[in-house]
Amino acid sequence: MKRFLAILHARNLEFIRDRAALSWGFLFPTALMMGFALLFSNGDQELYKVGILGELNHPFHESRYINFISVKNIEQAITKVERHQLDLLIDPKQLRYWVNSSSPSGYVAEQMLKASGGKTFKENNVSGKEIRYIDWLIPGVLGMNMMFSALFGIGFVIVRYRKNGVLKRLKGTPLTATEFLMAQIVSRLILILFVSTTVYIGCHLILNFSMYGSYISLFLVFTLGSLAMIALGLLVASRLKSDELAAGITNAISIPMMLLSGVWFSLEGSPQWITFISKLLPLTHVVDASRAIMLDGASLIDVSHHIVALIAMMLLFLFLGVKLFRWE
Amino acid sequence: MTSILKVNSLTKNFQTNIAVNDISFQIKKGQCFGMLGPNGAGKTTTIEIMEGITQPTSGEVFYKGKPIGHLFREQCGIQFQHTALQDFLSVRETLKLFAGLYPKTSDLDDLIQRCNLESFLDSDNRKLSGGQRQRMLLAIALINDPEIVFLDEPTTGLDPQARHNFWDLIKNVLSRGTTIILSTHYMEEAAELCDEIIIMDRGHIIAQGPPNQLLQQHFNEQLVRIPEQKLPKTSIEKLKQPDDFQHILFQSTSFQNDGWVEISTTDVNKTISNLIRDGVDLNFLQIRQRNLEDLFLELTGKGLRE
Ligand SMILES: Nc1ncnc2c1ncn2[C@@H]1O[C@H](COP(=O)(O)OP(=O)(O)OP(=O)(O)O)[C@@H](O)[C@H]1O
Ligand SMILES: [Mg+2]
């Protein structure tokens, strides 16, 4: 424990004094989110999105400027109409449709349906506050920032230590690999949670995004997610001795992860293999779970499958990372 | 005296390269044990096996009669040849970090004073001069108050003054009864500090013993040196064909690159009177003892630092 604390303290000092890395850790996610908030401040996509239950054989299907999305679960689809994520939802079999009475684009899509001979459809009104893209994006960007900080922060430090002989020097002391690695993990975890909380509060003050769930649940998901991704960083760094190779591998993991975890756009409707791969990525579970908590007010039980997945990944990566670790 | 560390037929192969080839030796408690040899001789490899950092291909190391294990890390002090320390930490913080890694530690203030670290205690440890850095690394090696300390080329790259300062620190450590294993390329360092040395070359031990004894064993003659230009032509001819001129008593003569002629002799008086008889100007004559450098040259046919 004494040894663990000694290394933890040294690592924290080192990080706090590394001004460049520290300011980057805060600036990057904040700037990213502010940038998006500006870009999407008039928040509308040009296309209208219409959900279809089953098959639609109707002239309306020929309409231009409409993105038809086939949906299966009617309840989820209705929730999307409430959130303004779908402008219109059509059930062709039972000749009915749903529209959000407070959504202007819902109104336009409804008029287009009627104009193309859809007068026979029965109207169902729902209501609900719009979820802006930025609301949807916040959990994703926080998660993504966590991932970069975990993978690059931990991997590079360890590889650099190994390359320049710091690890060898430590190997010459009674310090064990597990103690050393745990200190690295805890130091990084504290940092990530601190940065994420600060960025969260800062962005909340400026952007006033939605948060319907419990902060404790969100914190738990972020903690587990950070741990899983830090452990992945450890695994990558367990043997490498070259910065370049470490950078290459870390990029090869983090960039696809960023694209395939639904940070920027929803993966709904993507091919099955993409959905499958995305489920193997820790970031997907962080983003999905935190989104469910923040936007739907989901409880821990609702997101328990994500939590189980994160714990399993964390344990697997940790086990392998410690097992494969070499000082030299 | 009892031996504190015992090395038993140690061999280490790196792929096809045999870095250490079946060597054995014992180190007595409280002595300064020197390891000499040219680049690539296998000094570092041997030291790191003794420290438990490198696994040998075969052979054993015993500390106080028992094979070294993980606990040995708590009992020994290590100064690596090549090492780095955490960035952004001051000397004081680095010492505290390492102190935190051992169950038993020396008194830090005392250590700081003994290693002369006061003047740069709060500097970033990346901004130290070579001498300061080696002193800090020595302090780290001593931080757990070890009974045995491994110093791998601690004075390489230091200027002569810094080197002499470092020798004083080492003597101070020795005076407390600590056993030191020291590798070096400097013969005068080994002669100054070591009670016993081994000379290594290509993974083998080629000589072992106290430095003076080794010299006596291998050399019973002294060197008479004269600049070549101060010798008359006739003498040069004679010296070049010593067999034809039995009247000059010498065992061998060598013409050095630096323009000096070295006559190796067991009877300095006779050599000098022979030179006088030949009319050689003795104003520039030098006489020197054989040193470890010569020994190494004699044993391996090459210099220690090439
Ligand atoms: N990790 C390694 N992998 C492969 N070969 C190695 C390794 N370490 C050392 N060697 C080789 O083993 C031999 C002995 O090296 P070693 O470092 O022990 O020599 P040394 O006597 O310490 O030399 P120097 O005076 O340059 O420090 C060299 O030929 C070296 O190239
Ligand atoms: Mg060496």
XYZ file of C-alpha atoms and ligand atoms in Angstrom:
666
model
C 0.000 0.000 0.000
C 2.843 2.351 0.884
C 4.503 1.545 -2.434
C 1.245 2.024 -4.312
C 0.737 5.428 -2.701
C 4.308 6.507 -3.425
C 3.901 5.761 -7.126
C 0.416 7.279 -7.233
C 1.657 10.476 -5.653
C 4.612 10.749 -8.038
C 2.406 10.111 -11.044
C -0.109 12.741 -9.961
C 2.614 15.328 -9.414
C 4.033 14.510 -12.797
C 0.690 14.985 -14.471
C -0.243 18.191 -12.692
C 3.109 19.690 -13.657
C 2.796 18.661 -17.278
C 0.909 21.829 -18.158
C 0.554 21.118 -21.846
C -1.086 17.738 -21.375
C -3.250 19.027 -18.563
C -4.680 21.984 -20.431
C -5.228 19.852 -23.496
C -7.217 17.428 -21.356
C -9.680 20.183 -20.489
C -9.612 22.260 -23.632
C -10.165 19.539 -26.170
C -13.585 18.292 -25.023
C -14.841 21.757 -24.126
C -13.839 23.241 -27.453
C -15.338 20.281 -29.256
C -18.666 20.662 -27.565
C -18.805 24.415 -27.971
C -17.990 23.955 -31.624
C -20.862 21.570 -32.077
C -23.222 23.720 -30.091
C -22.460 26.576 -32.509
C -22.713 24.421 -35.612
C -26.069 23.032 -34.621
C -27.487 26.094 -32.976
C -30.162 26.346 -35.651
C -30.350 22.706 -35.018
C -32.273 21.357 -38.002
C -31.473 18.717 -40.503
C -32.795 19.458 -43.962
C -34.270 16.014 -44.426
C -37.528 14.942 -42.880
C -37.373 11.649 -41.088
C -40.348 9.356 -41.334
C -40.511 6.037 -39.564
C -42.378 3.185 -41.243
C -43.703 0.143 -39.427
C -43.353 -2.708 -41.885
C -43.773 -2.011 -45.626
C -45.160 1.099 -47.212
C -46.745 0.792 -50.640
C -48.079 4.231 -51.060
C -47.375 7.218 -53.325
C -46.041 9.052 -50.259
C -43.048 6.757 -50.425
C -42.002 8.513 -53.656
C -41.787 11.920 -51.950
C -38.486 13.681 -52.143
C -36.534 15.135 -49.197
C -37.777 12.436 -46.924
C -35.620 9.857 -45.293
C -37.711 6.733 -44.742
C -36.561 4.612 -41.865
C -38.008 1.220 -41.258
C -38.794 0.625 -37.589
C -39.811 -2.504 -35.714
C -40.626 -1.532 -32.164
C -43.642 0.728 -32.073
C -43.116 2.046 -28.552
C -39.541 3.106 -29.172
C -40.601 4.729 -32.396
C -43.335 6.703 -30.666
C -40.806 7.894 -28.078
C -38.719 9.144 -30.977
C -41.640 11.112 -32.302
C -42.039 12.622 -28.852
C -38.397 13.604 -28.875
C -38.563 15.087 -32.382
C -36.137 12.431 -33.565
C -38.758 11.208 -36.023
C -40.992 13.749 -37.680
C -43.680 11.245 -38.482
C -44.357 7.588 -37.772
C -46.592 5.635 -40.145
C -48.248 2.287 -39.555
C -49.462 1.378 -43.067
C -51.235 -1.840 -42.028
C -53.588 -0.161 -39.617
C -53.680 3.076 -41.564
C -52.589 5.350 -38.762
C -49.773 7.734 -38.088
C -48.218 9.642 -35.176
C -47.075 13.215 -35.198
C -45.788 15.564 -32.514
C -48.111 18.540 -32.306
C -45.316 20.834 -31.157
C -42.953 19.968 -34.013
C -42.928 22.237 -37.084
C -41.212 19.662 -39.252
C -43.725 17.080 -38.039
C -46.438 19.363 -39.303
C -44.756 19.715 -42.699
C -44.249 15.968 -43.030
C -47.892 15.430 -42.100
C -49.012 17.865 -44.815
C -46.810 16.055 -47.336
C -48.431 12.746 -46.399
C -51.904 14.214 -46.830
C -50.973 15.868 -50.127
C -49.836 12.578 -51.590
C -53.169 10.976 -50.917
C -52.695 9.845 -47.373
C -55.929 11.366 -46.118
C -57.274 7.961 -45.081
C -54.607 7.617 -42.381
C -55.809 8.221 -38.871
C -53.923 10.857 -36.895
C -52.433 10.221 -33.421
C -51.020 13.167 -31.587
C -48.143 12.940 -29.185
C -46.241 15.711 -27.475
C -42.812 16.076 -25.939
C -39.879 18.381 -25.699
C -37.416 18.285 -28.507
C -34.101 16.634 -27.832
C -31.505 18.743 -29.549
C -28.583 17.126 -31.276
C -26.305 18.695 -28.704
C -28.210 16.988 -25.874
C -27.734 13.748 -27.644
C -24.097 14.507 -28.365
C -22.965 15.416 -24.840
C -22.803 11.865 -23.442
C -21.020 10.762 -26.596
C -18.378 13.460 -26.465
C -17.789 12.961 -22.751
C -17.370 9.238 -23.372
C -15.097 9.794 -26.312
C -12.913 12.156 -24.369
C -12.679 9.546 -21.644
C -11.564 7.017 -24.200
C -8.806 9.225 -25.617
C -7.591 10.179 -22.193
C -7.577 6.549 -21.058
C -5.917 5.035 -24.103
C -3.360 7.716 -24.842
C -2.753 8.798 -21.266
C -1.982 5.412 -19.911
C -0.481 3.717 -22.931
C 2.011 6.412 -23.800
C 3.227 6.992 -20.300
C 3.971 3.324 -19.787
C 5.596 2.833 -23.171
C 7.745 5.918 -22.667
C 8.727 4.759 -19.188
C 9.686 1.405 -20.619
C 11.635 2.899 -23.481
C 13.727 5.306 -21.434
C 14.373 2.910 -18.553
C 12.157 4.326 -15.797
C 10.408 0.972 -15.583
C 13.721 -0.836 -15.346
C 14.725 1.390 -12.451
C 11.448 0.609 -10.711
C 11.919 -3.069 -11.407
C 15.060 -2.840 -9.288
C 12.928 -1.993 -6.244
C 10.470 -4.148 -4.289
C 7.579 -2.599 -6.248
C 5.410 -5.259 -7.903
C 3.892 -4.941 -11.365
C 0.388 -5.032 -9.925
C 1.119 -2.204 -7.504
C 2.643 -0.142 -10.251
C -0.229 -0.720 -12.655
C -2.900 -0.082 -10.039
C -1.288 3.251 -9.205
C -1.322 4.192 -12.882
C -4.966 3.195 -13.184
C -6.122 5.055 -10.116
C -4.171 8.164 -11.027
C -5.682 8.183 -14.500
C -9.176 7.427 -13.201
C -9.078 10.357 -10.791
C -7.919 12.590 -13.590
C -10.556 11.456 -16.079
C -13.393 11.785 -13.607
C -12.194 15.201 -12.537
C -11.899 16.449 -16.116
C -15.241 14.943 -17.109
C -17.017 16.480 -14.145
C -15.511 19.875 -14.831
C -16.345 19.739 -18.514
C -19.841 18.502 -17.693
C -20.505 21.353 -15.291
C -18.982 23.927 -17.621
C -21.009 22.782 -20.600
C -24.140 22.504 -18.546
C -23.863 26.141 -17.525
C -23.467 27.261 -21.115
C -25.559 24.811 -23.104
C -28.151 23.838 -20.530
C -28.470 20.306 -21.884
C -31.006 17.756 -20.703
C -30.377 15.458 -17.765
C -33.369 13.352 -16.753
C -31.580 10.634 -14.801
C -29.634 10.196 -11.602
C -26.185 11.714 -11.269
C -25.052 8.763 -9.209
C -25.943 6.320 -11.972
C -24.202 8.503 -14.518
C -21.093 8.723 -12.340
C -21.054 4.964 -11.927
C -21.303 4.391 -15.658
C -18.516 6.878 -16.326
C -16.319 5.296 -13.660
C -16.783 1.787 -14.996
C -16.354 3.000 -18.556
C -13.119 4.817 -17.720
C -11.799 1.761 -15.927
C -12.594 -0.519 -18.855
C -10.865 1.835 -21.291
C -7.864 2.454 -19.020
C -7.489 -1.309 -18.745
C -7.567 -1.507 -22.539
C -4.800 1.122 -22.629
C -2.770 -0.994 -20.216
C -3.214 -4.031 -22.347
C -1.926 -2.202 -25.419
C 1.048 -0.869 -23.440
C 1.857 -4.094 -21.649
C 4.827 -4.995 -23.834
C 5.477 -2.308 -26.416
C 8.753 -0.457 -26.354
C 8.266 1.894 -29.281
C 6.252 5.117 -29.117
C 5.455 4.978 -32.792
C 4.052 1.492 -32.650
C 2.067 2.374 -29.540
C 0.694 5.456 -31.286
C -0.236 3.407 -34.329
C -2.024 0.729 -32.368
C -3.771 3.221 -30.120
C -5.006 5.158 -33.130
C -6.081 1.955 -34.806
C -8.216 1.210 -31.764
C -9.479 4.647 -30.838
C -10.532 6.002 -34.217
C -12.758 3.080 -35.217
C -14.067 3.050 -31.668
C -14.963 6.717 -31.953
C -16.795 6.100 -35.229
C -18.471 2.832 -34.324
C -19.688 3.637 -30.843
C -22.423 6.040 -31.851
C -20.676 9.128 -30.534
C -21.532 11.345 -33.494
C -24.471 9.636 -35.120
C -26.808 6.889 -34.185
C -25.883 3.467 -35.480
C -29.497 2.504 -35.823
C -30.175 1.143 -39.251
C -26.512 0.269 -39.885
C -25.626 -3.174 -41.194
C -25.692 -5.965 -38.662
C -21.938 -6.510 -38.584
C -21.381 -2.912 -37.554
C -23.883 -3.242 -34.747
C -22.135 -6.420 -33.700
C -18.687 -4.846 -33.659
C -19.975 -1.826 -31.821
C -21.220 -4.061 -29.009
C -17.651 -5.269 -28.463
C -16.397 -1.747 -27.871
C -16.463 -0.387 -24.332
C -17.224 3.109 -25.566
C -20.533 1.938 -27.081
C -21.715 0.808 -23.678
C -20.589 3.998 -21.985
C -22.321 6.162 -24.576
C -25.515 4.110 -24.760
C -25.844 3.825 -20.999
C -25.120 7.462 -20.283
C -27.426 8.564 -23.069
C -30.203 6.401 -21.658
C -29.631 7.877 -18.220
C -29.382 11.481 -19.343
C -32.073 11.539 -22.021
C -34.555 8.902 -20.870
C -33.948 9.024 -17.143
C -33.078 5.336 -17.229
C -32.225 3.614 -13.964
C -29.225 1.393 -13.330
C -31.443 -1.628 -13.827
C -32.487 -0.347 -17.243
C -28.844 -0.105 -18.294
C -27.637 -3.152 -16.363
C -26.656 -5.010 -19.550
C -24.246 -2.175 -20.390
C -22.868 -2.230 -16.871
C -22.293 -5.967 -16.975
C -20.569 -5.604 -20.349
C -18.280 -2.862 -19.009
C -17.338 -4.851 -15.915
C -16.623 -7.935 -17.997
C -14.419 -5.977 -20.418
C -12.616 -4.259 -17.572
C -11.809 -7.551 -15.874
C -10.712 -9.199 -19.092
C -8.436 -6.330 -20.146
C -7.006 -5.991 -16.648
C -6.302 -9.673 -16.352
C -4.544 -9.787 -19.710
C -2.774 -6.479 -19.175
C -1.273 -7.514 -15.836
C -0.452 -10.970 -17.132
C 1.344 -9.706 -20.232
C 3.068 -6.771 -18.546
C 6.876 -6.590 -18.796
C 9.085 -4.015 -17.145
C 11.565 -4.145 -20.013
C 36.192 -13.160 5.687
C 32.955 -14.729 4.526
C 31.599 -14.279 1.059
C 28.347 -12.343 0.829
C 27.609 -13.008 -2.828
C 28.498 -16.080 -4.786
C 28.166 -16.513 -8.538
C 28.127 -20.044 -9.851
C 28.836 -20.865 -13.541
C 26.753 -18.048 -14.920
C 25.927 -18.061 -18.608
C 23.728 -15.685 -20.553
C 22.946 -15.981 -24.230
C 21.178 -13.367 -26.286
C 20.059 -15.389 -29.281
C 23.370 -16.583 -30.713
C 25.452 -14.028 -28.849
C 27.050 -15.377 -25.664
C 27.225 -12.293 -23.449
C 28.402 -14.129 -20.335
C 30.184 -17.431 -20.689
C 30.248 -19.719 -17.659
C 31.789 -17.435 -15.066
C 32.089 -18.016 -11.308
C 33.400 -15.810 -8.516
C 32.759 -14.817 -4.917
C 32.504 -11.407 -3.334
C 33.575 -10.917 0.268
C 31.558 -8.928 2.730
C 32.577 -5.289 2.975
C 34.890 -5.304 0.003
C 34.824 -3.225 -3.126
C 34.675 -5.654 -6.004
C 35.649 -4.217 -9.375
C 34.581 -5.413 -12.785
C 36.700 -4.252 -15.685
C 36.482 -4.904 -19.348
C 35.972 -3.258 -22.727
C 32.580 -2.429 -24.242
C 30.471 -5.509 -24.633
C 32.597 -7.613 -22.277
C 29.492 -8.653 -20.341
C 29.863 -6.494 -17.216
C 26.365 -5.053 -17.262
C 24.813 -8.388 -18.112
C 26.611 -10.045 -15.188
C 25.673 -7.255 -12.788
C 22.025 -7.319 -13.825
C 21.892 -11.069 -13.312
C 23.352 -10.610 -9.835
C 20.708 -7.963 -9.142
C 17.962 -10.315 -10.236
C 16.951 -7.978 -13.068
C 17.989 -10.361 -15.840
C 17.397 -14.095 -15.788
C 20.542 -16.092 -16.587
C 20.456 -18.779 -19.255
C 22.104 -21.030 -16.690
C 23.931 -20.733 -13.390
C 23.007 -19.373 -9.961
C 23.618 -16.399 -7.734
C 23.648 -16.857 -3.954
C 23.271 -14.034 -1.456
C 24.418 -15.054 2.010
C 24.200 -18.673 0.958
C 20.656 -18.551 -0.426
C 19.577 -18.177 -4.055
C 18.486 -14.594 -4.716
C 14.734 -14.122 -4.864
C 12.281 -11.255 -4.896
C 13.280 -10.235 -1.367
C 16.786 -9.449 -2.576
C 15.378 -6.252 -4.106
C 14.749 -4.947 -0.608
C 18.278 -5.737 0.482
C 20.420 -4.464 -2.362
C 21.012 -1.038 -3.830
C 21.219 -0.526 -7.580
C 22.671 2.152 -9.814
C 22.067 1.224 -13.429
C 24.388 2.169 -16.252
C 21.494 3.554 -18.287
C 18.469 4.789 -16.467
C 15.824 7.476 -16.409
C 13.587 8.833 -13.695
C 10.046 10.112 -13.683
C 9.646 13.480 -15.397
C 8.585 16.634 -13.598
C 9.880 15.514 -10.200
C 12.489 17.332 -8.164
C 15.458 15.528 -6.648
C 13.812 15.597 -3.226
C 10.533 14.207 -4.568
C 12.370 11.490 -6.443
C 14.151 10.436 -3.260
C 10.837 10.408 -1.405
C 9.291 8.317 -4.158
C 12.002 5.690 -3.886
C 11.975 5.843 -0.094
C 8.284 4.998 -0.357
C 9.077 1.781 -2.187
C 11.151 0.171 0.576
C 10.088 -1.101 3.982
C 13.299 0.129 5.613
C 15.014 3.372 4.557
C 18.121 5.346 5.417
C 17.738 8.707 7.070
C 17.043 11.020 4.121
C 18.751 14.115 5.513
C 21.861 12.141 6.280
C 21.839 10.604 2.811
C 21.358 14.004 1.159
C 24.322 15.339 3.060
C 26.530 12.313 2.379
C 25.854 12.480 -1.362
C 26.176 16.286 -1.531
C 22.703 16.868 -2.877
C 21.824 19.967 -0.830
C 22.540 22.527 -3.526
C 20.151 21.091 -6.110
C 17.502 19.336 -4.021
C 14.618 21.242 -5.571
C 15.763 21.165 -9.188
C 13.884 19.113 -11.731
C 15.808 15.867 -11.971
C 16.119 16.232 -15.750
C 18.111 19.428 -15.363
C 21.092 18.112 -13.428
C 24.711 18.071 -14.526
C 26.338 14.697 -15.098
C 28.025 14.694 -11.713
C 24.886 15.797 -9.862
C 22.869 13.169 -11.600
C 25.261 10.364 -10.686
C 25.253 11.537 -7.083
C 21.471 11.476 -7.013
C 21.441 7.990 -8.550
C 23.905 6.879 -5.882
C 21.615 8.296 -3.202
C 18.726 6.313 -4.679
C 20.886 3.178 -4.651
C 21.579 3.779 -0.963
C 18.044 4.745 0.015
C 17.161 1.397 1.583
C 20.398 1.326 3.585
C 21.548 -1.773 1.684
C 24.288 -4.144 2.737
C 25.333 -4.563 -0.864
C 25.331 -1.980 -3.663
C 25.755 -2.460 -7.399
C 27.232 0.503 -9.257
C 27.409 0.029 -13.018
C 29.900 2.513 -14.476
C 28.920 5.313 -12.117
C 31.741 7.615 -13.230
C 31.629 7.158 -16.990
C 31.347 10.534 -18.667
C 32.311 12.564 -15.598
C 35.163 15.041 -15.682
C 38.241 14.157 -13.579
C 37.217 16.378 -10.700
C 33.677 15.026 -10.537
C 35.139 11.538 -10.725
C 37.406 12.168 -7.763
C 34.468 13.580 -5.806
C 32.512 10.476 -6.587
C 35.373 8.291 -5.388
C 35.192 10.050 -2.027
C 31.495 9.211 -1.789
C 32.223 5.578 -2.588
C 34.976 5.436 0.028
C 32.537 6.842 2.536
C 30.049 4.086 1.717
C 32.797 1.462 2.006
C 33.855 2.841 5.376
C 30.432 1.878 6.736
C 31.030 -1.748 5.858
C 28.811 -1.817 2.779
C 29.830 -4.238 0.044
C 30.184 -2.559 -3.348
C 30.252 -4.080 -6.794
C 31.601 -1.548 -9.214
C 32.076 -1.767 -12.947
C 34.344 0.688 -14.658
C 36.481 1.368 -17.680
C 38.967 3.363 -15.646
C 41.960 1.466 -14.397
C 42.971 4.162 -11.962
C 39.488 3.989 -10.478
C 39.796 0.253 -9.885
C 43.295 0.682 -8.489
C 42.078 3.435 -6.171
C 38.902 1.813 -4.860
C 38.848 -1.926 -5.382
C 40.037 -4.648 -3.049
C 39.579 -7.241 -5.709
C 38.859 -7.098 -9.422
C 37.901 -9.321 -12.270
C 38.825 -8.440 -15.807
C 36.274 -9.596 -18.338
C 36.508 -9.975 -22.061
C 33.890 -11.449 -24.391
C 31.962 -13.004 -21.548
C 34.964 -14.632 -19.876
C 36.915 -13.698 -16.772
C 40.508 -13.372 -17.928
C 42.082 -12.297 -14.649
C 41.008 -12.075 -11.047
C 42.582 -10.887 -7.813
C 43.585 -7.793 -5.844
C 44.853 -5.163 -8.306
C 48.432 -5.040 -6.933
C 48.766 -8.770 -6.776
C 47.573 -9.058 -10.369
C 50.203 -6.596 -11.492
C 52.971 -8.382 -9.590
C 51.855 -11.679 -10.984
C 51.959 -10.536 -14.569
C 54.743 -7.994 -14.523
C 58.026 -8.105 -12.702
C 59.592 -5.514 -14.947
C 59.320 -1.756 -15.251
C 59.106 0.501 -18.237
C 61.857 2.892 -19.257
C 60.481 5.451 -21.709
C 62.427 7.745 -24.030
C 61.173 9.906 -26.891
C 62.217 8.270 -30.150
C 63.783 11.462 -31.532
C 66.150 11.654 -28.567
C 67.686 8.308 -29.460
C 70.701 8.149 -31.778
C 70.078 6.219 -34.999
C 72.445 3.453 -33.958
C 70.602 2.812 -30.730
C 67.322 2.644 -32.562
C 68.784 0.010 -34.831
C 70.045 -1.937 -31.850
C 66.734 -1.653 -30.049
C 64.906 -2.879 -33.099
C 66.982 -6.051 -33.182
C 67.425 -6.812 -29.526
C 68.693 -10.364 -30.102
C 71.865 -9.159 -31.750
C 72.723 -6.858 -28.877
C 72.763 -8.917 -25.743
C 74.715 -6.200 -23.960
C 71.580 -4.136 -23.430
C 69.471 -5.867 -20.828
C 65.862 -5.635 -21.704
C 63.019 -7.972 -22.377
C 61.144 -6.139 -25.030
C 60.960 -2.818 -26.714
C 58.002 -1.237 -28.335
C 57.741 1.815 -30.521
C 54.590 3.619 -29.446
C 52.318 5.612 -31.703
C 52.871 8.681 -29.578
C 56.576 8.765 -30.525
C 57.920 7.125 -27.381
C 60.090 4.045 -27.127
C 59.261 1.818 -24.200
C 61.921 -0.542 -22.895
C 60.598 -3.116 -20.519
C 63.239 -4.228 -18.043
C 63.802 -6.123 -14.818
C 67.005 -4.190 -14.088
C 66.542 -0.478 -14.502
C 70.134 0.337 -13.439
C 71.639 -1.821 -16.094
C 69.334 -0.539 -18.833
C 70.117 3.050 -17.993
C 73.880 2.494 -17.854
C 73.630 0.790 -21.238
C 71.748 3.778 -22.611
C 74.377 6.174 -21.196
C 77.118 4.125 -22.803
C 75.308 4.527 -26.111
C 75.287 8.273 -25.598
C 71.539 8.648 -25.195
C 70.317 11.961 -23.766
C 68.525 11.006 -20.543
C 66.892 14.397 -19.965
C 63.547 13.143 -21.216
C 63.711 9.658 -19.727
C 60.711 8.376 -17.778
C 60.311 5.282 -15.665
C 56.884 3.960 -14.888
C 55.253 0.995 -13.232
C 53.111 -1.348 -15.209
C 49.423 -0.609 -14.565
C 46.122 -2.371 -15.093
C 45.832 -0.870 -18.509
C 49.009 -2.637 -19.564
C 47.744 -5.787 -17.957
C 44.603 -5.624 -19.987
C 46.545 -4.958 -23.144
C 48.798 -7.870 -22.351
C 45.896 -10.208 -21.674
C 43.657 -9.336 -24.578
C 45.850 -7.608 -27.086
C 43.555 -4.585 -27.094
C 42.874 -1.428 -25.131
C 40.115 -1.047 -22.601
C 38.473 1.882 -24.291
C 38.587 1.739 -28.005
N 19.198 -7.033 -24.126
C 20.151 -7.503 -24.947
N 19.817 -8.125 -26.093
C 20.758 -8.609 -26.918
N 22.073 -8.519 -26.700
C 22.488 -7.897 -25.583
C 21.539 -7.347 -24.649
N 22.231 -6.805 -23.625
C 23.531 -6.996 -23.908
N 23.698 -7.652 -25.079
C 24.969 -8.055 -25.668
O 25.697 -8.733 -24.697
C 27.065 -8.377 -24.747
C 27.521 -7.884 -23.382
O 26.913 -6.641 -23.125
P 27.076 -5.858 -21.759
O 26.130 -4.715 -21.808
O 26.953 -6.800 -20.638
O 28.557 -5.329 -21.859
P 29.329 -4.312 -20.921
O 30.549 -4.997 -20.486
O 28.422 -3.801 -19.860
O 29.694 -3.176 -21.937
P 29.807 -1.580 -21.713
O 31.159 -1.347 -21.181
O 29.644 -1.034 -23.076
O 28.726 -1.171 -20.775
C 27.193 -7.372 -25.847
O 27.644 -8.027 -26.992
C 25.805 -6.873 -26.070
O 25.596 -6.533 -27.413
Mg 27.767 -1.986 -19.312
